[in-house]
Short mmCIF file of C-alpha atoms in Angstrom, two decimals:
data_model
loop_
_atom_site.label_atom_id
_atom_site.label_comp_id
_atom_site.label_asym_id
_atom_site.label_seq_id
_atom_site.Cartn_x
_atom_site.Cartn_y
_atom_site.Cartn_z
CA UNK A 232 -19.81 39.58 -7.60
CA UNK A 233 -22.62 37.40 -6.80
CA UNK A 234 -23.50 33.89 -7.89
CA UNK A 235 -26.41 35.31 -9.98
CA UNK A 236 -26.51 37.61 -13.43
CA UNK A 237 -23.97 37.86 -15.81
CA UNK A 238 -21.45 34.94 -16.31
CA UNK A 239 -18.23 35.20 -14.77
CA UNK A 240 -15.22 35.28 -17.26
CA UNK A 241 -13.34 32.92 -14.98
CA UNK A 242 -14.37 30.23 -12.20
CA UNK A 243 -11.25 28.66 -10.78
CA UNK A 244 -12.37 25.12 -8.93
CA UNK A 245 -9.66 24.63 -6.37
CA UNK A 246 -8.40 26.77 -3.71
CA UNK A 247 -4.62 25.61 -3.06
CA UNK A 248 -2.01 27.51 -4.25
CA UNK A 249 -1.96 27.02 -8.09
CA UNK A 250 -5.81 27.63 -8.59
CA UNK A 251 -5.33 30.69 -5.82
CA UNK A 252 -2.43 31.66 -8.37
CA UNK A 253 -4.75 31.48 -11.61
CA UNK A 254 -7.41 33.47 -9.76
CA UNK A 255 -4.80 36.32 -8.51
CA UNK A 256 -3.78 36.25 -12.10
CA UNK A 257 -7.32 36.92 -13.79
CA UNK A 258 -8.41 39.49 -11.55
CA UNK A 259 -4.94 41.63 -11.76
CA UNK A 260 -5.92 41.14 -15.58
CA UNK A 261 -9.44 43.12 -14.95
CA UNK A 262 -11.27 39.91 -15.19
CA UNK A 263 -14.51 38.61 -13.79
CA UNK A 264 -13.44 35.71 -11.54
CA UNK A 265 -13.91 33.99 -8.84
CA UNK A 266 -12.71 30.75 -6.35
CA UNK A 267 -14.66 27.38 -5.48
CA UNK A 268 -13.15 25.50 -2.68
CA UNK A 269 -14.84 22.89 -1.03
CA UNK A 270 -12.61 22.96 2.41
CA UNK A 271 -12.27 26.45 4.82
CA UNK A 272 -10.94 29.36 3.88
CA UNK A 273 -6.76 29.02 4.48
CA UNK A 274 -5.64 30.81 7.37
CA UNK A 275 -1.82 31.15 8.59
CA UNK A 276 -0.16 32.38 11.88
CA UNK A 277 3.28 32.25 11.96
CA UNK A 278 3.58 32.47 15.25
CA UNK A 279 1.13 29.47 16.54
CA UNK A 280 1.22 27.44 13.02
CA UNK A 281 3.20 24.18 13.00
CA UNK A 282 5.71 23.92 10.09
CA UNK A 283 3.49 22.00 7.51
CA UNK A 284 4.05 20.40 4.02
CA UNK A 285 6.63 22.59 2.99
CA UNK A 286 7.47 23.42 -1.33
CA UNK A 287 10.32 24.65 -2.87
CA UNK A 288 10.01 27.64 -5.61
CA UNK A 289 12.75 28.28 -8.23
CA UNK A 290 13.37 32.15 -9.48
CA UNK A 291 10.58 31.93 -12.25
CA UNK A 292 7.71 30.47 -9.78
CA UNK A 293 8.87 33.43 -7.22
CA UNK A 294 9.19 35.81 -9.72
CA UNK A 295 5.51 35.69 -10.51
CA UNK A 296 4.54 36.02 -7.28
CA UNK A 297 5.98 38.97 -7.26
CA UNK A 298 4.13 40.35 -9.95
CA UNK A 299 1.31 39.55 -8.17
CA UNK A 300 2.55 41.59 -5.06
CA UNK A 301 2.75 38.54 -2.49
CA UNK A 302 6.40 37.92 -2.31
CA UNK A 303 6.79 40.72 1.12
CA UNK A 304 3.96 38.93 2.62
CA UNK A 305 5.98 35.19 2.32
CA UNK A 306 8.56 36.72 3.92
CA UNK A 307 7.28 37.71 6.21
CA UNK A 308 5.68 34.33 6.24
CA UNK A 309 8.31 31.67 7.37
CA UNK A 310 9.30 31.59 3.44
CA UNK A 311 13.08 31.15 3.52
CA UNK A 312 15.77 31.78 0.83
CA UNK A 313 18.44 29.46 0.14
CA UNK A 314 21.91 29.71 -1.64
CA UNK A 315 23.11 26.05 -1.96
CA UNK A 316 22.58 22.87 -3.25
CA UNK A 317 24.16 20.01 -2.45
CA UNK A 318 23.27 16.52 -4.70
CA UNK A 319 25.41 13.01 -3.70
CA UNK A 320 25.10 9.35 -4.01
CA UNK A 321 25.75 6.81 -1.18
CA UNK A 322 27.03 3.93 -3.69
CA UNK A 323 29.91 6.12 -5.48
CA UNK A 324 31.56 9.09 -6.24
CA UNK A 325 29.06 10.89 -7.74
CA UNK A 326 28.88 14.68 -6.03
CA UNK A 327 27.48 17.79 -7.24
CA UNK A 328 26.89 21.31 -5.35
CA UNK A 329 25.75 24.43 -6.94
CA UNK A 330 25.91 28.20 -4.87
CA UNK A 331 24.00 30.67 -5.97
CA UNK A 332 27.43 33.30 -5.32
CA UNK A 333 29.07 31.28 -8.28
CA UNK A 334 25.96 31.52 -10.74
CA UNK A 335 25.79 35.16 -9.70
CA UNK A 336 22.66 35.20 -8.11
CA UNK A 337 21.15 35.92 -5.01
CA UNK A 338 19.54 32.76 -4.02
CA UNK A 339 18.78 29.37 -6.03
CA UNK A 340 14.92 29.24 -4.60
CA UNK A 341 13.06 29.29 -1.56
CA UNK A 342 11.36 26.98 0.96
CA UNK A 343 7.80 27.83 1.53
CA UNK A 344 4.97 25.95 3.57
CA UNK A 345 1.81 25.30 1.68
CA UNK A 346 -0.76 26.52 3.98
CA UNK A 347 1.48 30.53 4.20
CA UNK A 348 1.25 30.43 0.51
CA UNK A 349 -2.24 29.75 0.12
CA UNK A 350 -3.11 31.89 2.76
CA UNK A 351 -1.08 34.50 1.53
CA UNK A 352 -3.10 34.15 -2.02
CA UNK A 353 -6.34 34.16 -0.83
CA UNK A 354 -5.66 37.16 1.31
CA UNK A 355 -4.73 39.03 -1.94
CA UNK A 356 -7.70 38.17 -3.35
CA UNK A 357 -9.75 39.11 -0.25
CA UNK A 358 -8.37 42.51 -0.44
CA UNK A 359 -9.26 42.50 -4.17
CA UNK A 360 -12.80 42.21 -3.47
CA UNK A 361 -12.94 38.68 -5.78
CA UNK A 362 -15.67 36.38 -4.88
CA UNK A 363 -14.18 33.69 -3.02
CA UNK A 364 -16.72 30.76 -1.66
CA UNK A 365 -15.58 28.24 1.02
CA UNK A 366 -16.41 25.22 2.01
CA UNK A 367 -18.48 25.08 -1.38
CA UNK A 368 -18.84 22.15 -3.19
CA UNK A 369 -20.10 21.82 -7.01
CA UNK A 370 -22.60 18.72 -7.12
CA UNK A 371 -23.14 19.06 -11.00
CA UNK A 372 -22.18 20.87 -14.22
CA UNK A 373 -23.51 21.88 -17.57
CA UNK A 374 -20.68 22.07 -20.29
CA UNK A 375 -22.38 24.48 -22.49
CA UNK A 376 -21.16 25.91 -25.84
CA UNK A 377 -20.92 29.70 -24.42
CA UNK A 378 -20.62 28.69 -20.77
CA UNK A 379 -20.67 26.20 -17.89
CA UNK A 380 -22.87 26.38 -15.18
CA UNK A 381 -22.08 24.72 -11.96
CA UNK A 382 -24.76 23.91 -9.69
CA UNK A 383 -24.89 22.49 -5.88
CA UNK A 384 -26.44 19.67 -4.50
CA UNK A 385 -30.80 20.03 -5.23
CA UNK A 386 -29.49 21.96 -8.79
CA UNK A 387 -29.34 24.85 -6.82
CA UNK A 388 -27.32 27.16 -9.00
CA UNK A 389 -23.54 28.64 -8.33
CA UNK A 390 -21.68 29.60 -11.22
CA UNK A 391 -21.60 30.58 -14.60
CA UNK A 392 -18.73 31.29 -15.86
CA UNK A 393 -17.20 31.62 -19.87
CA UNK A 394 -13.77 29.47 -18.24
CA UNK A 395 -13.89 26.85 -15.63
CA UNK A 396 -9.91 26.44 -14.27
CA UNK A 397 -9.95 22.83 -13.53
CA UNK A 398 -7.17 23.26 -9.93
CA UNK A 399 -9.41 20.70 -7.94
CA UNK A 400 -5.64 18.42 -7.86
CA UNK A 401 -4.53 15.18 -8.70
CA UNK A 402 -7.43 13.33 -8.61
CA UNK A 403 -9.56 15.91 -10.32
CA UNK A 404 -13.54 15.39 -10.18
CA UNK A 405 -14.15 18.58 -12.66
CA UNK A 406 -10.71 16.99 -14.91
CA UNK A 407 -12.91 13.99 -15.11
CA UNK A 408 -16.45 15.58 -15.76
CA UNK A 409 -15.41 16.93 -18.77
CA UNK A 410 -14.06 13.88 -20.05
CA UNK A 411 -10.56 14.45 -20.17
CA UNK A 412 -8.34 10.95 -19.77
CA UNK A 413 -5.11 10.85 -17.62
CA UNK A 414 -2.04 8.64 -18.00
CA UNK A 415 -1.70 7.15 -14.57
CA UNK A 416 1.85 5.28 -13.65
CA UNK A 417 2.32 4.34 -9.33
CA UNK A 418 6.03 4.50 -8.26
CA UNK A 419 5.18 2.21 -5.66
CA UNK A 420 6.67 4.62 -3.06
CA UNK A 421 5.83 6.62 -0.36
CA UNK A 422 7.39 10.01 0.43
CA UNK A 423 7.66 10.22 4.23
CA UNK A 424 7.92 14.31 5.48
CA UNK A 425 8.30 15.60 8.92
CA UNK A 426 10.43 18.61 10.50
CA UNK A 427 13.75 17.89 12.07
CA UNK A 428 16.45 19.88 14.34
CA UNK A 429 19.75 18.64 13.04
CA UNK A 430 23.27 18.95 14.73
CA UNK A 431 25.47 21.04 12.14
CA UNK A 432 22.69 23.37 10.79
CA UNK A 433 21.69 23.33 7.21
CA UNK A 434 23.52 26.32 6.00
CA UNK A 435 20.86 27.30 3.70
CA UNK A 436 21.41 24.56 1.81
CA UNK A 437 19.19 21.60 0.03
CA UNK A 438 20.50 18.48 0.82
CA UNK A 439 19.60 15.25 -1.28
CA UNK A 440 21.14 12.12 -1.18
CA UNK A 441 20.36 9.40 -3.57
CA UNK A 442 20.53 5.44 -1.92
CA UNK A 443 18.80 3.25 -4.86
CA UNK A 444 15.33 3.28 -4.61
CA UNK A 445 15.86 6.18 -1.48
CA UNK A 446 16.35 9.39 -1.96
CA UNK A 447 16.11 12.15 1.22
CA UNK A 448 15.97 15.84 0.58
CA UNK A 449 16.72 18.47 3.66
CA UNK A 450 15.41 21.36 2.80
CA UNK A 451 16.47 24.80 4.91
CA UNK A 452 13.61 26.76 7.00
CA UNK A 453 14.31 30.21 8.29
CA UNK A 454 14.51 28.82 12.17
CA UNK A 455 17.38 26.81 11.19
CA UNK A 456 15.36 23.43 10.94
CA UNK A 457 14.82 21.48 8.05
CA UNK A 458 12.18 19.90 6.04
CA UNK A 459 12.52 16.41 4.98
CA UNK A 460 11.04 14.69 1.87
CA UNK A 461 12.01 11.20 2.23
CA UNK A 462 10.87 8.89 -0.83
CA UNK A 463 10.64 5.03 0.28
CA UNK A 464 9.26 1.85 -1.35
CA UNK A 465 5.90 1.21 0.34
CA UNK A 466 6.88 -1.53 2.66
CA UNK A 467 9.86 0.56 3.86
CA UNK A 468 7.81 3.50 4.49
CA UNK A 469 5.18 1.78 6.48
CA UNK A 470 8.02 0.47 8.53
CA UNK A 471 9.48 4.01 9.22
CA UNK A 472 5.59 5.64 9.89
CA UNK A 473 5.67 2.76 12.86
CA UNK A 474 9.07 3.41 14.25
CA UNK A 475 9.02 5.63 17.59
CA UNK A 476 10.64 9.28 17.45
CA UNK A 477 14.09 7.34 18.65
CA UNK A 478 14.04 4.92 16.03
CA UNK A 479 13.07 7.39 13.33
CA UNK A 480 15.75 9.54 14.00
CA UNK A 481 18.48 7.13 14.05
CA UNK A 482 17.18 6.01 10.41
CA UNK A 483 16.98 9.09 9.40
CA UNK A 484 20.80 10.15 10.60
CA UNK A 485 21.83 7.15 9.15
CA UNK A 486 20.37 7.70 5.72
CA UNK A 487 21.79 11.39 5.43
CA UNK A 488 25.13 10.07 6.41
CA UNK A 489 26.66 13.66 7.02
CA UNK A 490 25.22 16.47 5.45
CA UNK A 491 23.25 18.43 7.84
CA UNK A 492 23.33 15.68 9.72
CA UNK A 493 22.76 13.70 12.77
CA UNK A 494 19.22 14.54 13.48
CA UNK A 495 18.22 15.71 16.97
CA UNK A 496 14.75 16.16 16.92
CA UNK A 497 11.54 15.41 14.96
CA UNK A 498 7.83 16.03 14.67
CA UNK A 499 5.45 14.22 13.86
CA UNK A 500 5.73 12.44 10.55
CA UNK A 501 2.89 12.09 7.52
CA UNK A 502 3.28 10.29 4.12
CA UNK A 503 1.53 10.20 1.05
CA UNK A 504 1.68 8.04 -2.82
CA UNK A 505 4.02 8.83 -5.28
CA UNK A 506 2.23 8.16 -8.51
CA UNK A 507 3.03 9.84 -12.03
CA UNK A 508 0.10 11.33 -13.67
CA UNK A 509 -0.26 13.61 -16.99
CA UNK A 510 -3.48 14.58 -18.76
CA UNK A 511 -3.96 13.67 -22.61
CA UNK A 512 -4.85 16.98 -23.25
CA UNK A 513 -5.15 20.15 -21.15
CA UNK A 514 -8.84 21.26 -21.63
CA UNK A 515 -12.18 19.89 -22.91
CA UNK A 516 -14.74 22.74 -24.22
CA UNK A 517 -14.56 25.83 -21.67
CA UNK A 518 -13.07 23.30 -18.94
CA UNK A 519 -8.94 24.00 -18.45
CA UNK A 520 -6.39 21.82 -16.41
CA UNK A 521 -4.04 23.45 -14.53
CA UNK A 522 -1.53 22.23 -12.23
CA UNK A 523 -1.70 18.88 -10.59
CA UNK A 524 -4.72 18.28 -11.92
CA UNK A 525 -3.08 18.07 -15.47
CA UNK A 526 0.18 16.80 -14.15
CA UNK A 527 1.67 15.11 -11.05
CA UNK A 528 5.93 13.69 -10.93
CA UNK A 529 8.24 12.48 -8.70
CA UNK A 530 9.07 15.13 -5.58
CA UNK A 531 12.79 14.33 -5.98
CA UNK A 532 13.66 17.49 -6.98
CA UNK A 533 10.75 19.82 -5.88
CA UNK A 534 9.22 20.66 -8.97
CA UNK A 535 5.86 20.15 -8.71
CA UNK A 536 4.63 23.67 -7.93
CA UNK A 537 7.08 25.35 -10.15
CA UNK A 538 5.18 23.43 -13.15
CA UNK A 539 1.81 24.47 -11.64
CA UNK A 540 2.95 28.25 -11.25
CA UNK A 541 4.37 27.54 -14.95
CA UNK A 542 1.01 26.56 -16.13
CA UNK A 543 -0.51 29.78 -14.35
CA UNK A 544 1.68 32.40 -16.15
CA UNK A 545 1.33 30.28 -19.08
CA UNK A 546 -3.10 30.39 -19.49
CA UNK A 547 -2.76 34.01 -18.18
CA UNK A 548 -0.17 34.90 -21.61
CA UNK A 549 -3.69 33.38 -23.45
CA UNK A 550 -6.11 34.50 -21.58
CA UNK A 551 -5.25 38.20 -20.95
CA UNK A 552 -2.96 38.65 -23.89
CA UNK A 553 -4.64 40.75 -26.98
CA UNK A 554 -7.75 40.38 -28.92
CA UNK A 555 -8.28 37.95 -26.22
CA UNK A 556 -12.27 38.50 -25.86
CA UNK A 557 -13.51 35.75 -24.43
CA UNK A 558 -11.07 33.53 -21.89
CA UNK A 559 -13.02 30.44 -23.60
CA UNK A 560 -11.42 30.77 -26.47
CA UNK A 561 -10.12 27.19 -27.96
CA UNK A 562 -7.27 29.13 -29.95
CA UNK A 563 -5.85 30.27 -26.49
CA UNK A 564 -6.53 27.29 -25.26
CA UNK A 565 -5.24 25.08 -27.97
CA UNK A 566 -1.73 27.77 -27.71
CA UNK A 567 -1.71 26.66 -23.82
CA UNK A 568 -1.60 23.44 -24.12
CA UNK A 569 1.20 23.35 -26.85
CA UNK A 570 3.09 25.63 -23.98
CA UNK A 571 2.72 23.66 -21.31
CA UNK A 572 2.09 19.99 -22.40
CA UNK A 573 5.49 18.81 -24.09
CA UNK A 574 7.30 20.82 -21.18
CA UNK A 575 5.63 19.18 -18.08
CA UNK A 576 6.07 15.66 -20.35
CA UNK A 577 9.88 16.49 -20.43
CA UNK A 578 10.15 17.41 -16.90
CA UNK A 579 8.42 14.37 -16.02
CA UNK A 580 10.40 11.89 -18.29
CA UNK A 581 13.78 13.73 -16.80
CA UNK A 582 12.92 13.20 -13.48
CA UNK A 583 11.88 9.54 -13.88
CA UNK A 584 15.39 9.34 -15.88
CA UNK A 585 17.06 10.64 -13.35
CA UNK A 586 15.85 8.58 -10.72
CA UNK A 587 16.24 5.16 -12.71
CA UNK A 588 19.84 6.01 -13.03
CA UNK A 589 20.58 6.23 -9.72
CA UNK A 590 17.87 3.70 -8.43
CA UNK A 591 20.05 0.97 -9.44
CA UNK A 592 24.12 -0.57 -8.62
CA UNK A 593 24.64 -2.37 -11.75
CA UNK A 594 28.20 -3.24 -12.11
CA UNK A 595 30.43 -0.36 -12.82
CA UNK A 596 27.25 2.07 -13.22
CA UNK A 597 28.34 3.63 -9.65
CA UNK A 598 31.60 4.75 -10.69
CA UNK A 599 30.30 5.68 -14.56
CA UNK A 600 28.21 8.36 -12.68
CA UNK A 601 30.51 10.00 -10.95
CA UNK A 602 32.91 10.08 -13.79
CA UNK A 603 29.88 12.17 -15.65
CA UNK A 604 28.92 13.99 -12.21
CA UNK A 605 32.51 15.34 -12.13
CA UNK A 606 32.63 15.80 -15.58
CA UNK A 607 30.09 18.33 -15.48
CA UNK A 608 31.26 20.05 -12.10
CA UNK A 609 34.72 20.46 -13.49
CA UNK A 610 32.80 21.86 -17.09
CA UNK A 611 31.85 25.83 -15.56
CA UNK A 612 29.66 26.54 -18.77
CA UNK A 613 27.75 23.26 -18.44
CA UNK A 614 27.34 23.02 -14.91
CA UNK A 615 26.28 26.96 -15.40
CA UNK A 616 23.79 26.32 -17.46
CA UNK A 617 22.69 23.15 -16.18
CA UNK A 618 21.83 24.92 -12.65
CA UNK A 619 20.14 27.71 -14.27
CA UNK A 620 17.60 25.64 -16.39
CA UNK A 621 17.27 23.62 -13.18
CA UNK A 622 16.69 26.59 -10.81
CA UNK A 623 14.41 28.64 -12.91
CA UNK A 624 16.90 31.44 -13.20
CA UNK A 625 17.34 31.28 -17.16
CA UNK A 626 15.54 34.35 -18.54
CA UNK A 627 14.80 36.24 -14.81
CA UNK A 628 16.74 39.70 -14.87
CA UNK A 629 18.80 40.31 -11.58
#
């Protein structure tokens, strides 16, 4: 496909993993597509690559990359299955643990780095023969009624295309060209990430521990390290980017308290803003939203990608699915949205519930938690369901 001729049926803007995702998606469909991304082209060697920012996918975000045939080459990736889960609070008795044995399953979801998966996608569409342009950046765009055409710096023309896939992330320049408004809200926290050696071994298990305002996730990799997410008010968070390796570590073993726990070894540490975001509506004309450019929440319990993949499977039910003519369709588009909004809303109003209730020590709320934490671990069915909705396994066939 060249950037001349015919319009394209899709243009996907955004080359990380949920864009990468859509693309994969459209072209298994028999569609015209192809990828803008204005960094390089991912690339992955699991034998020189650091461990990087690191995701978790539940059963329904891995199950459709296996439909689209990448789920041997994670693997073979660093990707790494887990079978526990493992949820406390450091102010009371409030203790929850899910295994994938008793929901009959044969994991609860997988650790995965970022840069594998993408390179892993864009490999897949490589092979496919889709048009994928690098280091490419879109300088203007004409929203037309039948089309958009995107155009580099000088005008210089680049795409046409009957569907532009807004996957450009959170702060979306192509979410904003076509006039769609966001609801922004800042947590006014940091989420610190590094990878640690730790002196018991995670056991394939996700650790999380909830301290007020903290919360610290371990999550397993295949080498027997783990991941960290570690969500901090600002101040606190600059403090621990400034501490030395030493001084880091003993924080961190003393936040974990147990666990996984004490930590033995770090690397290097980044953080980034945890701010809320969520799109009024999900497309404008023959512009779509997808992922975190329609919707960002909390990390606490990994969920971020699993929405985006959501979204993907989701606009490809639309776009693909029958009498389906032209991907620009505002019926499809219109049915999308009414998927995916209400359901990314809820996800993000739960997770900002469930950090509020443990975020604070008001008298006797300690102890009213974990009389409803063991409430539902001593109720099977709930705690059964509960886990499934949670994991992505409701509705996957074993």
């Amino acid at each position: 496909m060249t950037r001349a001729g015919e319009p394209l049926d899709v243009l996907v803007v955004g080359g990380g993993a949920t864009g990468l995702a859509t693309a994969l998606c459209c072209a298994r469909a028999g569609m015209r597509v192809a990828v803008l991304e204005r960094g390089p082209a991912p690339a992955f060697d699991p034998a020189t690559a650091p461990v990087t920012r690191v995701v978790t996918l539940n059963a329904a975000a891995m199950g459709l990359l296996d439909r689209l045939g990448v789920q041997e080459a994670l693997a073979a990736n660093r990707a790494h299955a887990f079978s526990g889960m493992q949820v406390w609070d450091a102010h009371g008795p409030a203790h929850i643990r899910f295994d994938a044995d008793d929901l009959g399953v044969p994991e609860l979801g997988w650790t995965v780095e970022n840069a594998a998966l993408e390179a892993v996608l864009w490999q897949a569409l490589r092979e496919r023969g889709v048009a994928l342009w690098p280091e490419t950046a879109w300088r203007s765009v004409d929203l037309r009624p039948d089309r958009v055409d995107v155009y580099a710096e000088g005008h210089a023309p680049l795409a046409s295309a009957r569907l532009v896939v807004a996957a450009d992330g959170a702060r979306s320049a192509l979410r904003e060209r076509a006039g769609i408004a966001v609801d922004e809200r800042p947590y006014h926290a940091r989420g610190v990430v590094a990878t640690v050696e730790t002196a018991q071994g995670h056991g394939d298990t996700a650790w999380q521990r909830f301290d007020d305002e903290r919360i610290l996730a371990f999550l397993p990799l295949g080498d027997g390290r783990c991941s960290i997410v570690w969500s901090l008010p600002e101040i606190e968070a600059d403090d621990v980017m400034a501490m030395d390796d030493g001084a880091f570590i003993d924080a961190l073993s003393a936040a974990i308290d147990g666990g996984p726990g004490p930590v033995t070894g770090t690397s290097p540490r980044a953080s980034f803003p945890l701010v809320a975001r969520h799109a009024r509506d999900y497309f404008s004309g023959r512009v779509v939203l997808a992922g975190d450019a329609a919707h960002t929440i909390h990390p606490l319990a990994g969920q971020g990608l699993n929405l985006g993949l959501a979204d993907v499977d989701a606009l490809l039910r639309q776009l693909a699915g029958p009498n389906r003519r032209d991907p620009g369709d505002p019926r499809g588009l219109r049915a999308y949205t009414r998927a995916r909004r209400p359901e990314n809303a809820m996800m993000q109003r739960a997770m900002d519930g469930f950090r509020l209730l443990f975020g604070t020590r008001r008298a006797g709320l300690p102890e009213l938690r974990g009389a409803g934490v063991r409430l539902v671990n001593g109720l099977v069915p709930v705690k059964r369901q509960l886990a499934l909705r949670a994991f992505g396994l409701d509705g996957i066939r074993r």
